[in-house]
Coordinates of C-alpha atoms in Angstrom, one line a residue:
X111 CA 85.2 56.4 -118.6
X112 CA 83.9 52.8 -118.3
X113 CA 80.4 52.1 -120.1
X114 CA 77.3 50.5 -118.6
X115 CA 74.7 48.8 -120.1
X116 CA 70.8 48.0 -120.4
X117 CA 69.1 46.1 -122.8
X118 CA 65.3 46.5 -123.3
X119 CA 63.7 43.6 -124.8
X120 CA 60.0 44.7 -126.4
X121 CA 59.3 48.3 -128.1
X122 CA 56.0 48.9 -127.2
X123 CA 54.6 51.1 -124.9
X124 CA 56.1 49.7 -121.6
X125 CA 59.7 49.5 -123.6
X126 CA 59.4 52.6 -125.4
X127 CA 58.9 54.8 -122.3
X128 CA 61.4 53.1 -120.0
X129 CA 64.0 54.7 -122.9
X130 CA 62.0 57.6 -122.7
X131 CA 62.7 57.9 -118.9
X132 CA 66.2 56.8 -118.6
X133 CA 67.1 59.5 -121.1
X134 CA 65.2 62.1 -118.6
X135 CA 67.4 60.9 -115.2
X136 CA 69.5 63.7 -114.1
X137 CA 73.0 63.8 -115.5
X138 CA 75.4 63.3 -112.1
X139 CA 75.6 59.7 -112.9
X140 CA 79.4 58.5 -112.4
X141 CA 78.9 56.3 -115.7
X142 CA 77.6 56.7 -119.4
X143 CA 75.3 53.9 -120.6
X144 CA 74.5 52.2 -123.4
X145 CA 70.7 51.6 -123.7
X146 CA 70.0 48.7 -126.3
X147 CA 66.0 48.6 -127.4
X148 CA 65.4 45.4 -129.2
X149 CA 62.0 45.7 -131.1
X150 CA 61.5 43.8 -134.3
X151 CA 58.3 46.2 -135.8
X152 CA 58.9 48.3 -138.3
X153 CA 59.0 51.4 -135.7
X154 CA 59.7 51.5 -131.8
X155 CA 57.2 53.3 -129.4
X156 CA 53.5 52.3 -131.0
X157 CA 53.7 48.4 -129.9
X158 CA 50.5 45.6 -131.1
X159 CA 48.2 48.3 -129.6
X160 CA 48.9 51.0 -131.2
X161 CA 50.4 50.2 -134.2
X162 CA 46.9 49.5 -136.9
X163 CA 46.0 52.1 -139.4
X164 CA 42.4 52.1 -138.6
X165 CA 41.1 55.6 -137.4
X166 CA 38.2 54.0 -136.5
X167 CA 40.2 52.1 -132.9
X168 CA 39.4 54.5 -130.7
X169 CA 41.0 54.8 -127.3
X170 CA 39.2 54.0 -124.4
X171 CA 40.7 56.7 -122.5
X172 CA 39.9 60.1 -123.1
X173 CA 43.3 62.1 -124.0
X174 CA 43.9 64.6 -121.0
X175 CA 44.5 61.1 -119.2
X176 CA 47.2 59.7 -122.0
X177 CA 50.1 61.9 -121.5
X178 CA 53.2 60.1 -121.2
X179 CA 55.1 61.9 -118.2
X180 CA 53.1 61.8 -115.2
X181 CA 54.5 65.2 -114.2
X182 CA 53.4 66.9 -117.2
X183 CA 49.6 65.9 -117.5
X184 CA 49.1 68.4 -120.7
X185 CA 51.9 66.8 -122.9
X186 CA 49.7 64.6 -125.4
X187 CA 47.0 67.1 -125.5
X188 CA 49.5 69.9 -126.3
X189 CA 51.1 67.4 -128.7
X190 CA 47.6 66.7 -130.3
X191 CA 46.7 70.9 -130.7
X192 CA 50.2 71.0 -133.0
X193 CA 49.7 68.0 -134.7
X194 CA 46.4 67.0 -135.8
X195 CA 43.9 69.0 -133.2
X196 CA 40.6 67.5 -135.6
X197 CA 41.6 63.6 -134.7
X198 CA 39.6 63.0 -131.6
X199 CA 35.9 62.6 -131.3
X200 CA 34.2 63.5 -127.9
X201 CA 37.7 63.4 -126.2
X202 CA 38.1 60.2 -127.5
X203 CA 41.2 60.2 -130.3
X204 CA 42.0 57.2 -132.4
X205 CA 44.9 54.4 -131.2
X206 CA 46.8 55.8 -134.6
X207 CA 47.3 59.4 -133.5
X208 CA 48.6 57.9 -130.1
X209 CA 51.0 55.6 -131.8
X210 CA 52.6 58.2 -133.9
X211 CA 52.9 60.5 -130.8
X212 CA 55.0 57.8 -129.2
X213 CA 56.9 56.8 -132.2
X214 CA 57.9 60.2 -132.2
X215 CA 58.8 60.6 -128.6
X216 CA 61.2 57.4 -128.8
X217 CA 62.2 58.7 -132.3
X218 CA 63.6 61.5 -130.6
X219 CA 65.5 59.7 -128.1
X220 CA 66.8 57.5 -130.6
X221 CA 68.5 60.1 -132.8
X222 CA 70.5 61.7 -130.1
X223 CA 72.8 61.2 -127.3
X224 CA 71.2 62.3 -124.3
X225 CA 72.5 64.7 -121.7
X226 CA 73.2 62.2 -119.1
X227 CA 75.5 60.2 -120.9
X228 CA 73.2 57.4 -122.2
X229 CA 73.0 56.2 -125.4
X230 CA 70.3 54.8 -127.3
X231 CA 70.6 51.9 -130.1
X232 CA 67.5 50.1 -131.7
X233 CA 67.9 46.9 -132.6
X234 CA 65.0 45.9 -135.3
X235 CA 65.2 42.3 -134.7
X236 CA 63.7 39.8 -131.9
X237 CA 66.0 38.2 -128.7
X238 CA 66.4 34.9 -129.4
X239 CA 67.6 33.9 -125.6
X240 CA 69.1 35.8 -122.3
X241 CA 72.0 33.8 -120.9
X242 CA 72.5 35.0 -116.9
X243 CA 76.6 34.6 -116.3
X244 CA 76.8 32.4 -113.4
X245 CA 78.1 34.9 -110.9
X246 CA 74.4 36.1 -111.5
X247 CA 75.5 39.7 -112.1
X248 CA 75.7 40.1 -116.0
X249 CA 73.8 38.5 -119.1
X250 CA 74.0 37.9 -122.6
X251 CA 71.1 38.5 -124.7
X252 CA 71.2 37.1 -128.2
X253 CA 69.7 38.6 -131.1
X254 CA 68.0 36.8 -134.4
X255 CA 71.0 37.7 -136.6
X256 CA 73.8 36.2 -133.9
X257 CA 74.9 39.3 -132.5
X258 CA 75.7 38.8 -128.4
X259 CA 74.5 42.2 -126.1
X260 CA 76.4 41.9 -122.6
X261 CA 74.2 43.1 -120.2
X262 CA 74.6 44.2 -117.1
X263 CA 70.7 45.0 -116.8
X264 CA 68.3 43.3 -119.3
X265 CA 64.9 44.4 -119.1
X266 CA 61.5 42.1 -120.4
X267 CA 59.0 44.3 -121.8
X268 CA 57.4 42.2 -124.0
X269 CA 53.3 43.2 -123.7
X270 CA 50.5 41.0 -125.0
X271 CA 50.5 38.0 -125.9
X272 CA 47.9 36.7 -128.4
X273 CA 45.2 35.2 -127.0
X274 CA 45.2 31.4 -126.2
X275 CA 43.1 28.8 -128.6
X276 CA 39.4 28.9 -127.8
X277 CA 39.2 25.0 -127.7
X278 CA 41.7 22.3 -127.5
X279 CA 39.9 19.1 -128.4
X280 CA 40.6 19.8 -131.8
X281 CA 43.1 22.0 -132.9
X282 CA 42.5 21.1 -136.8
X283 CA 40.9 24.6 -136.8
X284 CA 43.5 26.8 -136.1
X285 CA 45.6 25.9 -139.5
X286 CA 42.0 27.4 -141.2
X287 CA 41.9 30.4 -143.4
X288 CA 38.7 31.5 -141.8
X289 CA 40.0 31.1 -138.3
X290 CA 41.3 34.1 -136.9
X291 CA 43.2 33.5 -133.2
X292 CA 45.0 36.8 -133.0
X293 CA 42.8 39.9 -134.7
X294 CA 45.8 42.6 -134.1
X295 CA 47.7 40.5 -136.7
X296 CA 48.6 42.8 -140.1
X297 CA 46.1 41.9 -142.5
X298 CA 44.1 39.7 -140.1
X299 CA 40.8 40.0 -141.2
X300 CA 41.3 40.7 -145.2
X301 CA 39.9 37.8 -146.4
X302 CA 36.3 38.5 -145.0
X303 CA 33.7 39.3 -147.6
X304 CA 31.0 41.7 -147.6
X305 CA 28.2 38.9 -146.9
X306 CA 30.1 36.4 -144.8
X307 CA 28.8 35.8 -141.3
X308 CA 31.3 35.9 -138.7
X309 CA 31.4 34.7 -135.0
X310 CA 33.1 37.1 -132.2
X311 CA 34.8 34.7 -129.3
X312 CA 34.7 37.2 -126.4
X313 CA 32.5 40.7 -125.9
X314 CA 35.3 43.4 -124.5
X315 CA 37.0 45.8 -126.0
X316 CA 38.8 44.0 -128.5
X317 CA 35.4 42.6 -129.7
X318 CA 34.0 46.1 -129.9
X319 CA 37.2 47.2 -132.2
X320 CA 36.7 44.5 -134.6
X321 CA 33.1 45.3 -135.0
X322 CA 33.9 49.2 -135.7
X323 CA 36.8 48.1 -138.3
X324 CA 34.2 45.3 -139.8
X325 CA 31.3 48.0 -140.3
X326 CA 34.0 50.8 -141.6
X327 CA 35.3 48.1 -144.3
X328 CA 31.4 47.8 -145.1
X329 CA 30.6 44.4 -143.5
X330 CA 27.1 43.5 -144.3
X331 CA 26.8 39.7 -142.9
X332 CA 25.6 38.9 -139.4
X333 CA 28.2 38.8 -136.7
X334 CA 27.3 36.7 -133.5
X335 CA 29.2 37.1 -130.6
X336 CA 29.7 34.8 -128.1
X337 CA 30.6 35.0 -124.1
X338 CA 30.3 33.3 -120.9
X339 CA 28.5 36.3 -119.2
X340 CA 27.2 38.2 -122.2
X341 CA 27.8 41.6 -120.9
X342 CA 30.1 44.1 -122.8
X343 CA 31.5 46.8 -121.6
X344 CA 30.2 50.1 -120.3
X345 CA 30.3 52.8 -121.7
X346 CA 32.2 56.2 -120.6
X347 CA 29.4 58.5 -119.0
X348 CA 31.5 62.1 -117.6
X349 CA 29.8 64.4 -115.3
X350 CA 31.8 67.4 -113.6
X351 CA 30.8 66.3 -109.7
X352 CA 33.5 64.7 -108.3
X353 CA 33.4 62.0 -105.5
X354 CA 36.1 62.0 -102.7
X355 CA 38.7 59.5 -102.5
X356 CA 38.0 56.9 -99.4
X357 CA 40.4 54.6 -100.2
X358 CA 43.0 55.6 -96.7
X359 CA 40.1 55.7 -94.4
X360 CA 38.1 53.2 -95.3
X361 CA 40.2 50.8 -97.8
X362 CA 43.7 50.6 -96.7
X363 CA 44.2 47.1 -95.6
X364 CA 40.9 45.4 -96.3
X365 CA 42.1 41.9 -96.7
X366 CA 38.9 40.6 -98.5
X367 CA 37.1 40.7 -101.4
X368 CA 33.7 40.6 -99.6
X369 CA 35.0 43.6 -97.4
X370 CA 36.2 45.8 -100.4
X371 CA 33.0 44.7 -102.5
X372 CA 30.7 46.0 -99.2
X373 CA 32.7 49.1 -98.9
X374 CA 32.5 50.4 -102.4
X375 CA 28.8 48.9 -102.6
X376 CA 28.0 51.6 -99.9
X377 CA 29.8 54.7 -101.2
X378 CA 28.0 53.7 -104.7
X379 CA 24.7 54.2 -102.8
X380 CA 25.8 57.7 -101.2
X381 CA 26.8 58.8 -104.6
X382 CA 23.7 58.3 -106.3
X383 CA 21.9 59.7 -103.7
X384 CA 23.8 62.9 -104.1
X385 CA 23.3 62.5 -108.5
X386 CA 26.9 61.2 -108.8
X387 CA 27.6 58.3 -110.9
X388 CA 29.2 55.2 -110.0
X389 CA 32.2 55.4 -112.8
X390 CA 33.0 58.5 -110.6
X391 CA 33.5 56.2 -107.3
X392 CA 35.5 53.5 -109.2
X393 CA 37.5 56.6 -110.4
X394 CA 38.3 57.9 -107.4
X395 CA 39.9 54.7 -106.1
X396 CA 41.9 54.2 -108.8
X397 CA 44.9 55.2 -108.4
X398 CA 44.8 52.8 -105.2
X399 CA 43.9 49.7 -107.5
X400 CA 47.5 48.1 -106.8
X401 CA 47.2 48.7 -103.2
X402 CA 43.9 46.8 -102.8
X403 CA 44.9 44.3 -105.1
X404 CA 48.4 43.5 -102.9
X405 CA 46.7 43.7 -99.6
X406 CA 44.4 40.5 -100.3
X407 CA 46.2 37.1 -99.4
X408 CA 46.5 35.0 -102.8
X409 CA 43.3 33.2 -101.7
X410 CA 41.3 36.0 -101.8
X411 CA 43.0 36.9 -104.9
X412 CA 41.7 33.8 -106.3
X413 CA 38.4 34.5 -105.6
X414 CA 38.2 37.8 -107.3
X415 CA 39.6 36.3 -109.9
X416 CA 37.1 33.6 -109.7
X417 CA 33.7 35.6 -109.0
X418 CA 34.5 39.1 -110.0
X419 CA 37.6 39.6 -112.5
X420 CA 34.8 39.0 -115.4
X421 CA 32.5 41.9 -114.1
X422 CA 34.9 44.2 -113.0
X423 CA 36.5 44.1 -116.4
X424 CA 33.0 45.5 -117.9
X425 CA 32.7 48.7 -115.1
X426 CA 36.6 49.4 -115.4
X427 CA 37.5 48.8 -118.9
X428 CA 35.1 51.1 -120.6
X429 CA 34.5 52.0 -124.0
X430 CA 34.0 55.3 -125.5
X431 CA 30.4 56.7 -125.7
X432 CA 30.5 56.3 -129.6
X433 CA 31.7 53.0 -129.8
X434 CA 29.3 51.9 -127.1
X435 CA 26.2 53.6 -129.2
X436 CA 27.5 51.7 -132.7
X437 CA 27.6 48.2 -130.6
X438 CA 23.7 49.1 -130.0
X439 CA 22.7 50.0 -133.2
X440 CA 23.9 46.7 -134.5
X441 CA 21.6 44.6 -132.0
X442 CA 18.9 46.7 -132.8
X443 CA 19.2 46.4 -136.5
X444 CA 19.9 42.6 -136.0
X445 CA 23.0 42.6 -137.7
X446 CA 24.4 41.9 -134.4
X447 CA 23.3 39.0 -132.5
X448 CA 24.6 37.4 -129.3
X449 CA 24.8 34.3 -127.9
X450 CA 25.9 33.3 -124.2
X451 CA 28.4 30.1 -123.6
X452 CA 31.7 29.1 -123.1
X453 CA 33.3 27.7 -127.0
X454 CA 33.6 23.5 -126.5
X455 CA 34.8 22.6 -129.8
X456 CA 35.6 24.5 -133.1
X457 CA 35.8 22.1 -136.5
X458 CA 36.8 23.2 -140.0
X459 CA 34.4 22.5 -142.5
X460 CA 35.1 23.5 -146.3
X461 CA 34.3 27.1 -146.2
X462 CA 32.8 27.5 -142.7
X463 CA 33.9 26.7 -139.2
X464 CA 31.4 24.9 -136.4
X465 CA 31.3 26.0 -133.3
X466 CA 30.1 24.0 -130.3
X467 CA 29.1 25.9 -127.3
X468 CA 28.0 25.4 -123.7
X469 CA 25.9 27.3 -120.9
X470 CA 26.6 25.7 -117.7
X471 CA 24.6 22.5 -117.8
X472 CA 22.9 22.9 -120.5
X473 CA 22.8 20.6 -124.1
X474 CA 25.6 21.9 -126.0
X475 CA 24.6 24.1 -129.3
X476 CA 25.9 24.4 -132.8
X477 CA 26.9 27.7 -134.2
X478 CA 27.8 28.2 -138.1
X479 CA 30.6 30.7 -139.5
X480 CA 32.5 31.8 -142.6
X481 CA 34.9 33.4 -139.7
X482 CA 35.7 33.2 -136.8
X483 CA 37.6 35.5 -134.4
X484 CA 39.5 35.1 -131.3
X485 CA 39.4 38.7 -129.3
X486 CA 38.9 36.8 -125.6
X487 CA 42.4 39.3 -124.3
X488 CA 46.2 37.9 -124.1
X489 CA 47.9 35.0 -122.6
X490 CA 49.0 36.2 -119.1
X491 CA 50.2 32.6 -118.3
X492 CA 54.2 32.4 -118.6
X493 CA 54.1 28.8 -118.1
X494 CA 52.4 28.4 -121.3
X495 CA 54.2 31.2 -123.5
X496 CA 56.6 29.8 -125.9
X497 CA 58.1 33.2 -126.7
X498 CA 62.2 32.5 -127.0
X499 CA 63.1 34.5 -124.6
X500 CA 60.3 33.9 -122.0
X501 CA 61.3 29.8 -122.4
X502 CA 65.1 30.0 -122.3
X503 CA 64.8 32.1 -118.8
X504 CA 62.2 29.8 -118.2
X505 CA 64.0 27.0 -118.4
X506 CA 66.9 27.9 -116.9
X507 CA 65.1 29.0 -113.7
X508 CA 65.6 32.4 -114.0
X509 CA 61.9 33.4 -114.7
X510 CA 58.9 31.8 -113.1
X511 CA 55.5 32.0 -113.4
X512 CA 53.1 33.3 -110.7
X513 CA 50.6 30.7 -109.3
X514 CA 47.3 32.9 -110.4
X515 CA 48.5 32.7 -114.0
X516 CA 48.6 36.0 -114.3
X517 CA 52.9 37.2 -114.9
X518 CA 55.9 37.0 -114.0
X519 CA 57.0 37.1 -110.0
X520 CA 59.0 39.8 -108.9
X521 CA 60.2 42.0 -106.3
X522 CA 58.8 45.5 -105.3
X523 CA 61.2 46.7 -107.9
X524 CA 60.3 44.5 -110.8
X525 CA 63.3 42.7 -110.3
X526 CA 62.7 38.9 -111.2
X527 CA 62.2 36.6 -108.8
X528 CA 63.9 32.9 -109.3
X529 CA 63.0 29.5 -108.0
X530 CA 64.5 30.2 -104.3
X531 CA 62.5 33.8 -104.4
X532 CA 65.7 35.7 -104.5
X533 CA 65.4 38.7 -106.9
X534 CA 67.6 39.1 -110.0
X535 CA 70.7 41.4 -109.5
X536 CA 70.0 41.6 -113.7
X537 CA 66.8 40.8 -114.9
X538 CA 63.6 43.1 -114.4
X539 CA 60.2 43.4 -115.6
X540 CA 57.6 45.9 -116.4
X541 CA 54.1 46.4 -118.3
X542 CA 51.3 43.6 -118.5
X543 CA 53.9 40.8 -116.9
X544 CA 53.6 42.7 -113.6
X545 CA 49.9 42.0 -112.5
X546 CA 50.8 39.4 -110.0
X547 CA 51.8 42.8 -108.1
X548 CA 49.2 45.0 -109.1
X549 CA 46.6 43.5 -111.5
X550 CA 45.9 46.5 -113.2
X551 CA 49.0 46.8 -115.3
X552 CA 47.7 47.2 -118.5
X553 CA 46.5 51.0 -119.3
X554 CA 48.7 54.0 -120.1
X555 CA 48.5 55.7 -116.0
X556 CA 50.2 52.5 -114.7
X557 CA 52.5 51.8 -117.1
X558 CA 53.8 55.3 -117.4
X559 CA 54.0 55.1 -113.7
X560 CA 56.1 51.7 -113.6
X561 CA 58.7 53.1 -116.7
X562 CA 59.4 56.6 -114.1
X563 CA 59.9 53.9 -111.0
X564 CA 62.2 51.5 -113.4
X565 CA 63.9 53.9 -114.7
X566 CA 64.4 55.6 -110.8
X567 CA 65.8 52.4 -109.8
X568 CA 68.1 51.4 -112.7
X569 CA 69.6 55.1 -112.1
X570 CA 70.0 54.3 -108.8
X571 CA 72.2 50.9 -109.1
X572 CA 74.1 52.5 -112.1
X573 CA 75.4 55.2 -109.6
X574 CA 77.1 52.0 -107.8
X575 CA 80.3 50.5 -109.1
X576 CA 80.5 48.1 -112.0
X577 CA 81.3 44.8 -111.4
X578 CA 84.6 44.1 -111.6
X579 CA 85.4 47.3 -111.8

């Protein structure tokens, strides 16, 4: 019987359960398969999120929403009860216990052939390049070591990107010791002492974890954070009332910001009146995120990204009750301090760093740091990621950037799209590179969601000849 194959670039989450899946399609297909995952970590499945040994990160999700198969809502829950049932802290369990649950659910996968015929290889290196064959229907990925993987489906699920430098006038700073542009790097924030001050870029969650893992390690010095808006994120508040979805009678097809923002404005307002909070509205429309997103022309999804994508970050991307309370006590104790301004110009003094910072037209200001940390979120723009693989498709027109900055452009099927807008016969997407399509494509419901739809699809085309054959 002939062999097909798939190679999945990234082992993190996206990656990890797009093996998962494929191993679950039923077992009529015509061919076996070979499944190559190419992840260069030490293990496959926990990816940049998931991966630090800090019980303190916790999840901003509570865990009855974190199971990986959509159709079996209990499975992380059920795995947490016969693993470690004392991890999680009001709901809340830490980003380590999740990692090890899906190193353990790709482990599995890993170690045996599954029932349908695939088989699953892990390669613990990084792609160097994807080379498309000019009839466009097969590729070539090459690993670090040399070795050539022919493709017939090659799959980019590469996740975050470390964030992009805060200032460019000067990039003197980022060769600094004390200059930390990527704060999910092992062993990123050793070398801060007990009494050194330290200056926070950025006030979401990843600002919120350093803080916890700064204050576990015993941090004493003041921490000033900095932002454009100075607001950080909300905190989870639960409540057992449950609002009604409105999203097909009242949402479907909105095509403006203004009209979405009016709509939801209103059923806020009805939900307070009736004691119902408004996390619970913005719940109850989530699962329609991608539709709402999709159905604004790119102008309008422009201006959201203009006006609103800063705000709606803060309601939607909340933090755990705990985490939220810590964040407080700092401010009140005056350990933390907060300052409000977009970051000009960072220079490297001996020991310290200056920071220059603006607020709209006002004289710039001078801040002072032992450290200073980047946690402003990941590069989304592909036309600025030098990532081998992202610049060799690049380059060769196979992959191009979206307009917004925000991913890769695709088809309704992840497929990418090249410089023409015709979709790849060969090369697909999935995870954060997809929120062109969707925006929200960074939490474990979407994700899991896109994996079971990848994985539909690749099943599908493998059930068709191969070429040539």
């Amino acid at each position: 019987m002939q062999r097909r194959s798939i190679t999945i670039i990234g082992g993190g989450f996206s990656g990890s359960m797009l093996v998962v899946q494929l191993a679950r399609l039923s077992g009529d297909l015509p061919y076996d398969c070979d499944v190559h995952l190419v992840e260069p970590r030490p293990v496959p499945g926990p990816g940049l999120a998931y991966t630090a040994r800090r019980p303190e990160y916790l999840l901003n999700v509570r865990s009855q929403f974190l199971s990986a198969f959509p159709d079996q809502p209990d499975h992380f829950q059920n795995w947490l009860r016969l693993t470690s049932p004392e991890i999680c802290q009001q709901e809340f369990c830490s980003r380590q216990s999740y990692g090890r649950y899906l190193q353990q659910l790709v482990s599995q996968v890993l170690e045996w052939p599954s029932l349908n015929g695939f088989r699953f290889t892990w390669h613990n290196q990084a792609a160097q390049s994807v080379q498309v064959h000019p009839t466009s229907q097969v590729a070539t990925v090459q690993l670090q070591d040399g070795t050539r993987v022919p493709s017939e489906y090659v799959v980019l699920a590469l996740g975050n990107f470390p964030p992009s430098p805060p200032a460019s006038r000067n990039t003197d700073y980022l060769h600094h010791a004390n200059y930390h542009g990527n704060p999910w790097a092992q062993g990123a924030l050793r070398n801060i002492g007990t009494h050194d001050t330290v200056l926070l870029i950025g006030t979401g969650l990843t600002a919120i974890d350093v803080l916890l893992g700064l204050r576990t390690d015993g941090h004493q010095g003041v921490v000033t954070a900095v932002s454009g808006h100075g607001r950080w994120p909300a905190a989870h508040k639960f409540q057992e009332a449950a609002y009604p979805d409105f999203y097909a009678d009242e949402l479907r097809g909105a095509d403006t910001v203004l009209a979405v923002l009016h709509i939801i404005r209103r059923h806020i307002r009805a939900a307070e009146a009736q004691g119902i909070n408004w996390r619970t509205v913005l719940d109850a429309i989530r699962p329609h995120l991608g539709s709402i997103w999709a159905a604004w022309p790119q102008l309008e999804q422009a201006r959201f990204l203009r006006h609103l994508a800063g705000i709606w970050s803060v309601l939607r991307h909340r933090s755990p009750p705990q985490n939220a309370a810590t964040v407080q006590e700092m401010m009140r104790t005056g350990q933390l301090q907060q300052e409000i301004g977009r970051v000009k110009d960072i220079v490297p003094m001996t020991n310290n760093l200056r920071v220059t910072i603006q607020k709209g037209q006002e004289p710039p200001r001078q801040l002072m740091a032992r450290h200073v940390i980047t946690c402003t979120g990941p590069l989304l723009d592909y036309s600025r990621i030098q990532e081998p693989v992202v610049g060799s498709l690049r380059e060769s027109g196979h992959l191009q950037p979206d307009t917004l900055h925000l991913g890769i452009r695709t088809d309704a099927h992840g497929a990418l799209l090249d410089a023409r807008g015709q979709a790849s016969a060969v090369l697909f997407t999935l995870g954060p590179s997809r929120r062109p399509d969707f925006f929200e494509s960074t939490a474990v419901p979407e994700l899991r969601e896109q994996a079971v739809a990848l994985a539909t699809e690749l099943g599908k085309r493998l059930r068709a000849p191969a070429v040539g054959a």
